Amino acid sequence: QRRPVRTTLLPPSPMILDPEYPHIVLSYAYRGTRIELDQSKLHGSPIYAAWVNYAAGTALAVPKAWTRSEALQRAQRWVDRKLF
């Protein structure tokens, strides 16, 4: 004889209450791509990330930078190194 399967109802999984959407503060064309600078906060300090949109898709070129200029320079280097 098979034992009956015991089922318990689990509480619903927690939803994301405050999802983080990109906050694009600067966007410009560079060598046939579009570089977008995203600004967030980490422990109250601003941090930046740079996204590169190109013909084949979108890439997170710079996941974290402490200044805008650092993020932009690293994104341009990423484009130069990966696409040209």
PDB file of N, CA, C and O in Angstrom:
ATOM      1  N   GLN A   1       0.825  -1.188   0.000  1.00  0.00           N
ATOM      2  CA  GLN A   1       0.000   0.000   0.000  1.00  0.00           C
ATOM      3  C   GLN A   1       0.864   1.245   0.000  1.00  0.00           C
ATOM      4  O   GLN A   1       1.848   1.317   0.729  1.00  0.00           O
ATOM      5  N   ARG A   2       0.447   2.209  -0.798  1.00  0.00           N
ATOM      6  CA  ARG A   2       1.181   3.472  -0.843  1.00  0.00           C
ATOM      7  C   ARG A   2       0.647   4.405   0.229  1.00  0.00           C
ATOM      8  O   ARG A   2      -0.544   4.464   0.485  1.00  0.00           O
ATOM      9  N   ARG A   3       1.565   5.104   0.813  1.00  0.00           N
ATOM     10  CA  ARG A   3       1.169   6.096   1.825  1.00  0.00           C
ATOM     11  C   ARG A   3       0.687   7.359   1.117  1.00  0.00           C
ATOM     12  O   ARG A   3       1.204   7.723   0.075  1.00  0.00           O
ATOM     13  N   PRO A   4      -0.292   8.004   1.662  1.00  0.00           N
ATOM     14  CA  PRO A   4      -0.750   9.250   1.039  1.00  0.00           C
ATOM     15  C   PRO A   4       0.349  10.316   1.114  1.00  0.00           C
ATOM     16  O   PRO A   4       1.112  10.380   2.072  1.00  0.00           O
ATOM     17  N   VAL A   5       0.441  11.085   0.065  1.00  0.00           N
ATOM     18  CA  VAL A   5       1.437  12.159   0.017  1.00  0.00           C
ATOM     19  C   VAL A   5       0.943  13.315   0.868  1.00  0.00           C
ATOM     20  O   VAL A   5      -0.194  13.767   0.730  1.00  0.00           O
ATOM     21  N   ARG A   6       1.791  13.763   1.716  1.00  0.00           N
ATOM     22  CA  ARG A   6       1.432  14.874   2.599  1.00  0.00           C
ATOM     23  C   ARG A   6       1.827  16.179   1.920  1.00  0.00           C
ATOM     24  O   ARG A   6       2.977  16.361   1.539  1.00  0.00           O
ATOM     25  N   THR A   7       0.898  17.023   1.751  1.00  0.00           N
ATOM     26  CA  THR A   7       1.190  18.321   1.139  1.00  0.00           C
ATOM     27  C   THR A   7       0.962  19.412   2.171  1.00  0.00           C
ATOM     28  O   THR A   7       0.029  19.353   2.960  1.00  0.00           O
ATOM     29  N   THR A   8       1.829  20.368   2.140  1.00  0.00           N
ATOM     30  CA  THR A   8       1.658  21.536   3.002  1.00  0.00           C
ATOM     31  C   THR A   8       1.668  22.765   2.124  1.00  0.00           C
ATOM     32  O   THR A   8       2.366  22.819   1.108  1.00  0.00           O
ATOM     33  N   LEU A   9       0.886  23.696   2.481  1.00  0.00           N
ATOM     34  CA  LEU A   9       0.862  24.941   1.731  1.00  0.00           C
ATOM     35  C   LEU A   9       1.976  25.842   2.241  1.00  0.00           C
ATOM     36  O   LEU A   9       2.074  26.111   3.435  1.00  0.00           O
ATOM     37  N   LEU A  10       2.797  26.273   1.318  1.00  0.00           N
ATOM     38  CA  LEU A  10       3.887  27.175   1.665  1.00  0.00           C
ATOM     39  C   LEU A  10       3.423  28.605   1.482  1.00  0.00           C
ATOM     40  O   LEU A  10       2.599  28.889   0.606  1.00  0.00           O
ATOM     41  N   PRO A  11       3.939  29.487   2.276  1.00  0.00           N
ATOM     42  CA  PRO A  11       3.576  30.895   2.069  1.00  0.00           C
ATOM     43  C   PRO A  11       4.119  31.348   0.715  1.00  0.00           C
ATOM     44  O   PRO A  11       5.089  30.790   0.202  1.00  0.00           O
ATOM     45  N   PRO A  12       3.486  32.312   0.112  1.00  0.00           N
ATOM     46  CA  PRO A  12       3.977  32.781  -1.182  1.00  0.00           C
ATOM     47  C   PRO A  12       5.403  33.315  -1.063  1.00  0.00           C
ATOM     48  O   PRO A  12       5.792  33.832  -0.023  1.00  0.00           O
ATOM     49  N   SER A  13       6.161  33.133  -2.125  1.00  0.00           N
ATOM     50  CA  SER A  13       7.544  33.605  -2.093  1.00  0.00           C
ATOM     51  C   SER A  13       7.555  35.123  -1.988  1.00  0.00           C
ATOM     52  O   SER A  13       6.672  35.797  -2.515  1.00  0.00           O
ATOM     53  N   PRO A  14       8.548  35.652  -1.313  1.00  0.00           N
ATOM     54  CA  PRO A  14       8.581  37.118  -1.151  1.00  0.00           C
ATOM     55  C   PRO A  14       8.793  37.804  -2.497  1.00  0.00           C
ATOM     56  O   PRO A  14       9.576  37.354  -3.321  1.00  0.00           O
ATOM     57  N   MET A  15       8.062  38.836  -2.704  1.00  0.00           N
ATOM     58  CA  MET A  15       8.189  39.611  -3.934  1.00  0.00           C
ATOM     59  C   MET A  15       9.290  40.656  -3.743  1.00  0.00           C
ATOM     60  O   MET A  15       9.601  41.042  -2.624  1.00  0.00           O
ATOM     61  N   ILE A  16       9.818  41.102  -4.843  1.00  0.00           N
ATOM     62  CA  ILE A  16      10.779  42.199  -4.782  1.00  0.00           C
ATOM     63  C   ILE A  16       9.977  43.474  -4.550  1.00  0.00           C
ATOM     64  O   ILE A  16       9.175  43.872  -5.388  1.00  0.00           O
ATOM     65  N   LEU A  17      10.185  44.087  -3.416  1.00  0.00           N
ATOM     66  CA  LEU A  17       9.407  45.271  -3.079  1.00  0.00           C
ATOM     67  C   LEU A  17       9.918  46.517  -3.773  1.00  0.00           C
ATOM     68  O   LEU A  17       9.147  47.380  -4.157  1.00  0.00           O
ATOM     69  N   ASP A  18      11.227  46.620  -3.919  1.00  0.00           N
ATOM     70  CA  ASP A  18      11.806  47.817  -4.511  1.00  0.00           C
ATOM     71  C   ASP A  18      12.848  47.396  -5.547  1.00  0.00           C
ATOM     72  O   ASP A  18      14.034  47.404  -5.269  1.00  0.00           O
ATOM     73  N   PRO A  19      12.407  46.988  -6.735  1.00  0.00           N
ATOM     74  CA  PRO A  19      13.379  46.555  -7.738  1.00  0.00           C
ATOM     75  C   PRO A  19      14.237  47.725  -8.195  1.00  0.00           C
ATOM     76  O   PRO A  19      13.807  48.878  -8.153  1.00  0.00           O
ATOM     77  N   GLU A  20      15.433  47.428  -8.586  1.00  0.00           N
ATOM     78  CA  GLU A  20      16.328  48.487  -9.037  1.00  0.00           C
ATOM     79  C   GLU A  20      16.274  48.578 -10.552  1.00  0.00           C
ATOM     80  O   GLU A  20      16.647  47.656 -11.260  1.00  0.00           O
ATOM     81  N   TYR A  21      15.755  49.680 -11.020  1.00  0.00           N
ATOM     82  CA  TYR A  21      15.711  49.941 -12.447  1.00  0.00           C
ATOM     83  C   TYR A  21      16.893  50.831 -12.783  1.00  0.00           C
ATOM     84  O   TYR A  21      17.311  51.650 -11.963  1.00  0.00           O
ATOM     85  N   PRO A  22      17.428  50.703 -13.982  1.00  0.00           N
ATOM     86  CA  PRO A  22      18.547  51.573 -14.349  1.00  0.00           C
ATOM     87  C   PRO A  22      18.141  53.045 -14.293  1.00  0.00           C
ATOM     88  O   PRO A  22      17.044  53.408 -14.699  1.00  0.00           O
ATOM     89  N   HIS A  23      19.021  53.831 -13.767  1.00  0.00           N
ATOM     90  CA  HIS A  23      18.821  55.281 -13.701  1.00  0.00           C
ATOM     91  C   HIS A  23      19.880  55.899 -14.610  1.00  0.00           C
ATOM     92  O   HIS A  23      20.988  56.210 -14.172  1.00  0.00           O
ATOM     93  N   ILE A  24      19.540  56.028 -15.882  1.00  0.00           N
ATOM     94  CA  ILE A  24      20.488  56.517 -16.882  1.00  0.00           C
ATOM     95  C   ILE A  24      20.620  58.033 -16.729  1.00  0.00           C
ATOM     96  O   ILE A  24      19.641  58.771 -16.844  1.00  0.00           O
ATOM     97  N   VAL A  25      21.845  58.472 -16.444  1.00  0.00           N
ATOM     98  CA  VAL A  25      22.085  59.903 -16.244  1.00  0.00           C
ATOM     99  C   VAL A  25      22.785  60.541 -17.435  1.00  0.00           C
ATOM    100  O   VAL A  25      22.821  61.763 -17.547  1.00  0.00           O
ATOM    101  N   LEU A  26      23.345  59.710 -18.322  1.00  0.00           N
ATOM    102  CA  LEU A  26      24.051  60.232 -19.485  1.00  0.00           C
ATOM    103  C   LEU A  26      24.036  59.173 -20.568  1.00  0.00           C
ATOM    104  O   LEU A  26      24.224  57.985 -20.278  1.00  0.00           O
ATOM    105  N   SER A  27      23.807  59.589 -21.799  1.00  0.00           N
ATOM    106  CA  SER A  27      23.794  58.667 -22.924  1.00  0.00           C
ATOM    107  C   SER A  27      24.383  59.395 -24.128  1.00  0.00           C
ATOM    108  O   SER A  27      24.000  60.537 -24.406  1.00  0.00           O
ATOM    109  N   TYR A  28      25.312  58.743 -24.820  1.00  0.00           N
ATOM    110  CA  TYR A  28      25.897  59.383 -25.994  1.00  0.00           C
ATOM    111  C   TYR A  28      26.424  58.340 -26.979  1.00  0.00           C
ATOM    112  O   TYR A  28      26.653  57.191 -26.618  1.00  0.00           O
ATOM    113  N   ALA A  29      26.555  58.759 -28.236  1.00  0.00           N
ATOM    114  CA  ALA A  29      27.046  57.881 -29.291  1.00  0.00           C
ATOM    115  C   ALA A  29      28.571  57.868 -29.270  1.00  0.00           C
ATOM    116  O   ALA A  29      29.210  58.913 -29.064  1.00  0.00           O
ATOM    117  N   TYR A  30      29.134  56.663 -29.468  1.00  0.00           N
ATOM    118  CA  TYR A  30      30.589  56.524 -29.513  1.00  0.00           C
ATOM    119  C   TYR A  30      30.936  55.392 -30.483  1.00  0.00           C
ATOM    120  O   TYR A  30      30.565  54.240 -30.239  1.00  0.00           O
ATOM    121  N   ARG A  31      31.567  55.740 -31.594  1.00  0.00           N
ATOM    122  CA  ARG A  31      32.044  54.781 -32.594  1.00  0.00           C
ATOM    123  C   ARG A  31      30.973  53.771 -33.023  1.00  0.00           C
ATOM    124  O   ARG A  31      31.191  52.570 -33.047  1.00  0.00           O
ATOM    125  N   GLY A  32      29.802  54.269 -33.324  1.00  0.00           N
ATOM    126  CA  GLY A  32      28.727  53.403 -33.800  1.00  0.00           C
ATOM    127  C   GLY A  32      27.969  52.668 -32.706  1.00  0.00           C
ATOM    128  O   GLY A  32      27.118  51.839 -32.992  1.00  0.00           O
ATOM    129  N   THR A  33      28.267  52.960 -31.441  1.00  0.00           N
ATOM    130  CA  THR A  33      27.549  52.357 -30.319  1.00  0.00           C
ATOM    131  C   THR A  33      26.889  53.466 -29.519  1.00  0.00           C
ATOM    132  O   THR A  33      27.068  54.649 -29.807  1.00  0.00           O
ATOM    133  N   ARG A  34      26.118  53.090 -28.526  1.00  0.00           N
ATOM    134  CA  ARG A  34      25.558  54.062 -27.598  1.00  0.00           C
ATOM    135  C   ARG A  34      25.980  53.645 -26.198  1.00  0.00           C
ATOM    136  O   ARG A  34      25.698  52.531 -25.757  1.00  0.00           O
ATOM    137  N   ILE A  35      26.692  54.534 -25.526  1.00  0.00           N
ATOM    138  CA  ILE A  35      27.126  54.291 -24.150  1.00  0.00           C
ATOM    139  C   ILE A  35      26.126  54.969 -23.221  1.00  0.00           C
ATOM    140  O   ILE A  35      25.812  56.149 -23.397  1.00  0.00           O
ATOM    141  N   GLU A  36      25.622  54.209 -22.248  1.00  0.00           N
ATOM    142  CA  GLU A  36      24.671  54.741 -21.275  1.00  0.00           C
ATOM    143  C   GLU A  36      25.255  54.604 -19.889  1.00  0.00           C
ATOM    144  O   GLU A  36      25.697  53.523 -19.489  1.00  0.00           O
ATOM    145  N   LEU A  37      25.264  55.692 -19.158  1.00  0.00           N
ATOM    146  CA  LEU A  37      25.812  55.719 -17.810  1.00  0.00           C
ATOM    147  C   LEU A  37      24.681  55.623 -16.795  1.00  0.00           C
ATOM    148  O   LEU A  37      23.751  56.424 -16.807  1.00  0.00           O
ATOM    149  N   ASP A  38      24.756  54.611 -15.943  1.00  0.00           N
ATOM    150  CA  ASP A  38      23.744  54.338 -14.923  1.00  0.00           C
ATOM    151  C   ASP A  38      24.304  54.747 -13.565  1.00  0.00           C
ATOM    152  O   ASP A  38      25.443  54.422 -13.237  1.00  0.00           O
ATOM    153  N   GLN A  39      23.507  55.465 -12.779  1.00  0.00           N
ATOM    154  CA  GLN A  39      23.947  55.895 -11.451  1.00  0.00           C
ATOM    155  C   GLN A  39      23.099  55.207 -10.390  1.00  0.00           C
ATOM    156  O   GLN A  39      21.878  55.160 -10.491  1.00  0.00           O
ATOM    157  N   SER A  40      23.765  54.657  -9.368  1.00  0.00           N
ATOM    158  CA  SER A  40      23.099  54.026  -8.228  1.00  0.00           C
ATOM    159  C   SER A  40      23.760  54.518  -6.954  1.00  0.00           C
ATOM    160  O   SER A  40      24.693  55.308  -6.998  1.00  0.00           O
ATOM    161  N   LYS A  41      23.295  54.008  -5.839  1.00  0.00           N
ATOM    162  CA  LYS A  41      23.916  54.339  -4.552  1.00  0.00           C
ATOM    163  C   LYS A  41      24.345  53.061  -3.867  1.00  0.00           C
ATOM    164  O   LYS A  41      23.654  52.053  -3.910  1.00  0.00           O
ATOM    165  N   LEU A  42      25.505  53.098  -3.242  1.00  0.00           N
ATOM    166  CA  LEU A  42      26.008  51.992  -2.437  1.00  0.00           C
ATOM    167  C   LEU A  42      26.429  52.572  -1.099  1.00  0.00           C
ATOM    168  O   LEU A  42      27.361  53.369  -1.035  1.00  0.00           O
ATOM    169  N   HIS A  43      25.708  52.222  -0.054  1.00  0.00           N
ATOM    170  CA  HIS A  43      25.958  52.755   1.289  1.00  0.00           C
ATOM    171  C   HIS A  43      25.972  54.278   1.295  1.00  0.00           C
ATOM    172  O   HIS A  43      26.802  54.913   1.941  1.00  0.00           O
ATOM    173  N   GLY A  44      25.076  54.866   0.499  1.00  0.00           N
ATOM    174  CA  GLY A  44      24.951  56.315   0.458  1.00  0.00           C
ATOM    175  C   GLY A  44      25.881  57.017  -0.512  1.00  0.00           C
ATOM    176  O   GLY A  44      25.743  58.208  -0.746  1.00  0.00           O
ATOM    177  N   SER A  45      26.837  56.314  -1.087  1.00  0.00           N
ATOM    178  CA  SER A  45      27.774  56.920  -2.034  1.00  0.00           C
ATOM    179  C   SER A  45      27.352  56.580  -3.462  1.00  0.00           C
ATOM    180  O   SER A  45      26.926  55.458  -3.733  1.00  0.00           O
ATOM    181  N   PRO A  46      27.479  57.529  -4.379  1.00  0.00           N
ATOM    182  CA  PRO A  46      27.103  57.226  -5.757  1.00  0.00           C
ATOM    183  C   PRO A  46      28.111  56.272  -6.401  1.00  0.00           C
ATOM    184  O   PRO A  46      29.322  56.383  -6.185  1.00  0.00           O
ATOM    185  N   ILE A  47      27.579  55.325  -7.158  1.00  0.00           N
ATOM    186  CA  ILE A  47      28.421  54.450  -7.978  1.00  0.00           C
ATOM    187  C   ILE A  47      27.832  54.458  -9.381  1.00  0.00           C
ATOM    188  O   ILE A  47      26.661  54.794  -9.578  1.00  0.00           O
ATOM    189  N   TYR A  48      28.650  54.101 -10.338  1.00  0.00           N
ATOM    190  CA  TYR A  48      28.245  54.187 -11.730  1.00  0.00           C
ATOM    191  C   TYR A  48      28.502  52.858 -12.425  1.00  0.00           C
ATOM    192  O   TYR A  48      29.415  52.115 -12.070  1.00  0.00           O
ATOM    193  N   ALA A  49      27.677  52.592 -13.428  1.00  0.00           N
ATOM    194  CA  ALA A  49      27.865  51.447 -14.312  1.00  0.00           C
ATOM    195  C   ALA A  49      27.672  51.969 -15.726  1.00  0.00           C
ATOM    196  O   ALA A  49      26.957  52.949 -15.943  1.00  0.00           O
ATOM    197  N   ALA A  50      28.301  51.323 -16.684  1.00  0.00           N
ATOM    198  CA  ALA A  50      28.173  51.756 -18.073  1.00  0.00           C
ATOM    199  C   ALA A  50      27.695  50.595 -18.932  1.00  0.00           C
ATOM    200  O   ALA A  50      28.259  49.499 -18.883  1.00  0.00           O
ATOM    201  N   TRP A  51      26.643  50.845 -19.680  1.00  0.00           N
ATOM    202  CA  TRP A  51      26.076  49.888 -20.621  1.00  0.00           C
ATOM    203  C   TRP A  51      26.445  50.319 -22.028  1.00  0.00           C
ATOM    204  O   TRP A  51      26.473  51.512 -22.327  1.00  0.00           O
ATOM    205  N   VAL A  52      26.717  49.353 -22.895  1.00  0.00           N
ATOM    206  CA  VAL A  52      27.018  49.655 -24.291  1.00  0.00           C
ATOM    207  C   VAL A  52      25.969  48.961 -25.156  1.00  0.00           C
ATOM    208  O   VAL A  52      25.807  47.739 -25.084  1.00  0.00           O
ATOM    209  N   ASN A  53      25.254  49.741 -25.946  1.00  0.00           N
ATOM    210  CA  ASN A  53      24.290  49.213 -26.907  1.00  0.00           C
ATOM    211  C   ASN A  53      24.950  49.226 -28.279  1.00  0.00           C
ATOM    212  O   ASN A  53      25.444  50.266 -28.720  1.00  0.00           O
ATOM    213  N   TYR A  54      24.959  48.076 -28.944  1.00  0.00           N
ATOM    214  CA  TYR A  54      25.556  47.979 -30.269  1.00  0.00           C
ATOM    215  C   TYR A  54      24.685  47.079 -31.124  1.00  0.00           C
ATOM    216  O   TYR A  54      23.641  46.590 -30.661  1.00  0.00           O
ATOM    217  N   ALA A  55      25.068  46.869 -32.383  1.00  0.00           N
ATOM    218  CA  ALA A  55      24.209  46.157 -33.336  1.00  0.00           C
ATOM    219  C   ALA A  55      23.818  44.763 -32.865  1.00  0.00           C
ATOM    220  O   ALA A  55      22.693  44.322 -33.103  1.00  0.00           O
ATOM    221  N   ALA A  56      24.702  44.054 -32.183  1.00  0.00           N
ATOM    222  CA  ALA A  56      24.423  42.677 -31.767  1.00  0.00           C
ATOM    223  C   ALA A  56      23.697  42.582 -30.427  1.00  0.00           C
ATOM    224  O   ALA A  56      23.299  41.502 -30.022  1.00  0.00           O
ATOM    225  N   GLY A  57      23.547  43.679 -29.720  1.00  0.00           N
ATOM    226  CA  GLY A  57      22.859  43.616 -28.427  1.00  0.00           C
ATOM    227  C   GLY A  57      23.349  44.675 -27.460  1.00  0.00           C
ATOM    228  O   GLY A  57      23.823  45.736 -27.850  1.00  0.00           O
ATOM    229  N   THR A  58      23.267  44.339 -26.190  1.00  0.00           N
ATOM    230  CA  THR A  58      23.654  45.248 -25.111  1.00  0.00           C
ATOM    231  C   THR A  58      24.593  44.521 -24.162  1.00  0.00           C
ATOM    232  O   THR A  58      24.401  43.344 -23.893  1.00  0.00           O
ATOM    233  N   ALA A  59      25.610  45.237 -23.668  1.00  0.00           N
ATOM    234  CA  ALA A  59      26.563  44.629 -22.739  1.00  0.00           C
ATOM    235  C   ALA A  59      26.804  45.571 -21.570  1.00  0.00           C
ATOM    236  O   ALA A  59      26.795  46.795 -21.729  1.00  0.00           O
ATOM    237  N   LEU A  60      27.018  44.970 -20.428  1.00  0.00           N
ATOM    238  CA  LEU A  60      27.427  45.735 -19.250  1.00  0.00           C
ATOM    239  C   LEU A  60      28.945  45.845 -19.318  1.00  0.00           C
ATOM    240  O   LEU A  60      29.661  44.943 -18.934  1.00  0.00           O
ATOM    241  N   ALA A  61      29.416  46.952 -19.843  1.00  0.00           N
ATOM    242  CA  ALA A  61      30.844  47.126 -20.067  1.00  0.00           C
ATOM    243  C   ALA A  61      31.593  47.430 -18.777  1.00  0.00           C
ATOM    244  O   ALA A  61      32.719  46.986 -18.581  1.00  0.00           O
ATOM    245  N   VAL A  62      30.981  48.209 -17.905  1.00  0.00           N
ATOM    246  CA  VAL A  62      31.611  48.592 -16.636  1.00  0.00           C
ATOM    247  C   VAL A  62      30.602  48.318 -15.515  1.00  0.00           C
ATOM    248  O   VAL A  62      29.643  49.056 -15.351  1.00  0.00           O
ATOM    249  N   PRO A  63      30.801  47.227 -14.759  1.00  0.00           N
ATOM    250  CA  PRO A  63      29.830  46.915 -13.707  1.00  0.00           C
ATOM    251  C   PRO A  63      29.857  47.875 -12.519  1.00  0.00           C
ATOM    252  O   PRO A  63      28.830  48.106 -11.893  1.00  0.00           O
ATOM    253  N   LYS A  64      31.044  48.446 -12.211  1.00  0.00           N
ATOM    254  CA  LYS A  64      31.127  49.369 -11.068  1.00  0.00           C
ATOM    255  C   LYS A  64      32.281  50.333 -11.270  1.00  0.00           C
ATOM    256  O   LYS A  64      33.390  49.923 -11.588  1.00  0.00           O
ATOM    257  N   ALA A  65      31.990  51.598 -11.070  1.00  0.00           N
ATOM    258  CA  ALA A  65      33.020  52.635 -11.087  1.00  0.00           C
ATOM    259  C   ALA A  65      32.628  53.670 -10.041  1.00  0.00           C
ATOM    260  O   ALA A  65      31.450  53.879  -9.776  1.00  0.00           O
ATOM    261  N   TRP A  66      33.617  54.301  -9.453  1.00  0.00           N
ATOM    262  CA  TRP A  66      33.348  55.247  -8.372  1.00  0.00           C
ATOM    263  C   TRP A  66      33.085  56.660  -8.869  1.00  0.00           C
ATOM    264  O   TRP A  66      32.515  57.473  -8.147  1.00  0.00           O
ATOM    265  N   THR A  67      33.506  56.978 -10.120  1.00  0.00           N
ATOM    266  CA  THR A  67      33.265  58.310 -10.673  1.00  0.00           C
ATOM    267  C   THR A  67      32.704  58.179 -12.085  1.00  0.00           C
ATOM    268  O   THR A  67      32.871  57.162 -12.742  1.00  0.00           O
ATOM    269  N   ARG A  68      32.053  59.253 -12.523  1.00  0.00           N
ATOM    270  CA  ARG A  68      31.526  59.266 -13.895  1.00  0.00           C
ATOM    271  C   ARG A  68      32.643  59.144 -14.917  1.00  0.00           C
ATOM    272  O   ARG A  68      32.531  58.388 -15.866  1.00  0.00           O
ATOM    273  N   SER A  69      33.694  59.907 -14.710  1.00  0.00           N
ATOM    274  CA  SER A  69      34.778  59.904 -15.703  1.00  0.00           C
ATOM    275  C   SER A  69      35.428  58.532 -15.812  1.00  0.00           C
ATOM    276  O   SER A  69      35.753  58.080 -16.908  1.00  0.00           O
ATOM    277  N   GLU A  70      35.604  57.845 -14.678  1.00  0.00           N
ATOM    278  CA  GLU A  70      36.174  56.499 -14.717  1.00  0.00           C
ATOM    279  C   GLU A  70      35.260  55.554 -15.502  1.00  0.00           C
ATOM    280  O   GLU A  70      35.727  54.779 -16.346  1.00  0.00           O
ATOM    281  N   ALA A  71      33.962  55.624 -15.266  1.00  0.00           N
ATOM    282  CA  ALA A  71      33.022  54.752 -15.966  1.00  0.00           C
ATOM    283  C   ALA A  71      33.039  55.020 -17.467  1.00  0.00           C
ATOM    284  O   ALA A  71      33.047  54.083 -18.270  1.00  0.00           O
ATOM    285  N   LEU A  72      33.071  56.290 -17.851  1.00  0.00           N
ATOM    286  CA  LEU A  72      33.067  56.632 -19.267  1.00  0.00           C
ATOM    287  C   LEU A  72      34.361  56.210 -19.957  1.00  0.00           C
ATOM    288  O   LEU A  72      34.342  55.665 -21.068  1.00  0.00           O
ATOM    289  N   GLN A  73      35.492  56.439 -19.316  1.00  0.00           N
ATOM    290  CA  GLN A  73      36.771  56.031 -19.898  1.00  0.00           C
ATOM    291  C   GLN A  73      36.850  54.526 -20.067  1.00  0.00           C
ATOM    292  O   GLN A  73      37.279  54.029 -21.107  1.00  0.00           O
ATOM    293  N   ARG A  74      36.414  53.786 -19.054  1.00  0.00           N
ATOM    294  CA  ARG A  74      36.457  52.324 -19.127  1.00  0.00           C
ATOM    295  C   ARG A  74      35.475  51.795 -20.177  1.00  0.00           C
ATOM    296  O   ARG A  74      35.760  50.816 -20.872  1.00  0.00           O
ATOM    297  N   ALA A  75      34.319  52.442 -20.336  1.00  0.00           N
ATOM    298  CA  ALA A  75      33.357  52.020 -21.361  1.00  0.00           C
ATOM    299  C   ALA A  75      33.925  52.249 -22.758  1.00  0.00           C
ATOM    300  O   ALA A  75      33.791  51.396 -23.641  1.00  0.00           O
ATOM    301  N   GLN A  76      34.570  53.384 -22.962  1.00  0.00           N
ATOM    302  CA  GLN A  76      35.176  53.654 -24.268  1.00  0.00           C
ATOM    303  C   GLN A  76      36.298  52.661 -24.556  1.00  0.00           C
ATOM    304  O   GLN A  76      36.423  52.168 -25.686  1.00  0.00           O
ATOM    305  N   ARG A  77      37.111  52.343 -23.552  1.00  0.00           N
ATOM    306  CA  ARG A  77      38.148  51.322 -23.732  1.00  0.00           C
ATOM    307  C   ARG A  77      37.535  49.972 -24.063  1.00  0.00           C
ATOM    308  O   ARG A  77      38.062  49.221 -24.872  1.00  0.00           O
ATOM    309  N   TRP A  78      36.410  49.629 -23.423  1.00  0.00           N
ATOM    310  CA  TRP A  78      35.722  48.367 -23.702  1.00  0.00           C
ATOM    311  C   TRP A  78      35.288  48.296 -25.172  1.00  0.00           C
ATOM    312  O   TRP A  78      35.496  47.298 -25.835  1.00  0.00           O
ATOM    313  N   VAL A  79      34.694  49.397 -25.656  1.00  0.00           N
ATOM    314  CA  VAL A  79      34.273  49.452 -27.058  1.00  0.00           C
ATOM    315  C   VAL A  79      35.478  49.291 -27.976  1.00  0.00           C
ATOM    316  O   VAL A  79      35.445  48.495 -28.918  1.00  0.00           O
ATOM    317  N   ASP A  80      36.561  50.028 -27.699  1.00  0.00           N
ATOM    318  CA  ASP A  80      37.756  49.965 -28.542  1.00  0.00           C
ATOM    319  C   ASP A  80      38.354  48.558 -28.557  1.00  0.00           C
ATOM    320  O   ASP A  80      38.790  48.057 -29.589  1.00  0.00           O
ATOM    321  N   ARG A  81      38.369  47.905 -27.406  1.00  0.00           N
ATOM    322  CA  ARG A  81      39.000  46.595 -27.271  1.00  0.00           C
ATOM    323  C   ARG A  81      38.115  45.471 -27.841  1.00  0.00           C
ATOM    324  O   ARG A  81      38.610  44.596 -28.526  1.00  0.00           O
ATOM    325  N   LYS A  82      36.829  45.509 -27.574  1.00  0.00           N
ATOM    326  CA  LYS A  82      35.952  44.402 -27.960  1.00  0.00           C
ATOM    327  C   LYS A  82      35.377  44.517 -29.371  1.00  0.00           C
ATOM    328  O   LYS A  82      35.121  43.504 -30.000  1.00  0.00           O
ATOM    329  N   LEU A  83      35.146  45.721 -29.832  1.00  0.00           N
ATOM    330  CA  LEU A  83      34.436  45.884 -31.090  1.00  0.00           C
ATOM    331  C   LEU A  83      35.312  46.380 -32.237  1.00  0.00           C
ATOM    332  O   LEU A  83      34.886  46.313 -33.391  1.00  0.00           O
ATOM    333  N   PHE A  84      36.483  46.902 -31.948  1.00  0.00           N
ATOM    334  CA  PHE A  84      37.333  47.429 -33.028  1.00  0.00           C
ATOM    335  C   PHE A  84      38.727  46.877 -32.947  1.00  0.00           C
ATOM    336  O   PHE A  84      39.201  46.362 -32.042  1.00  0.00           O
TER     337      PHE A  84
END
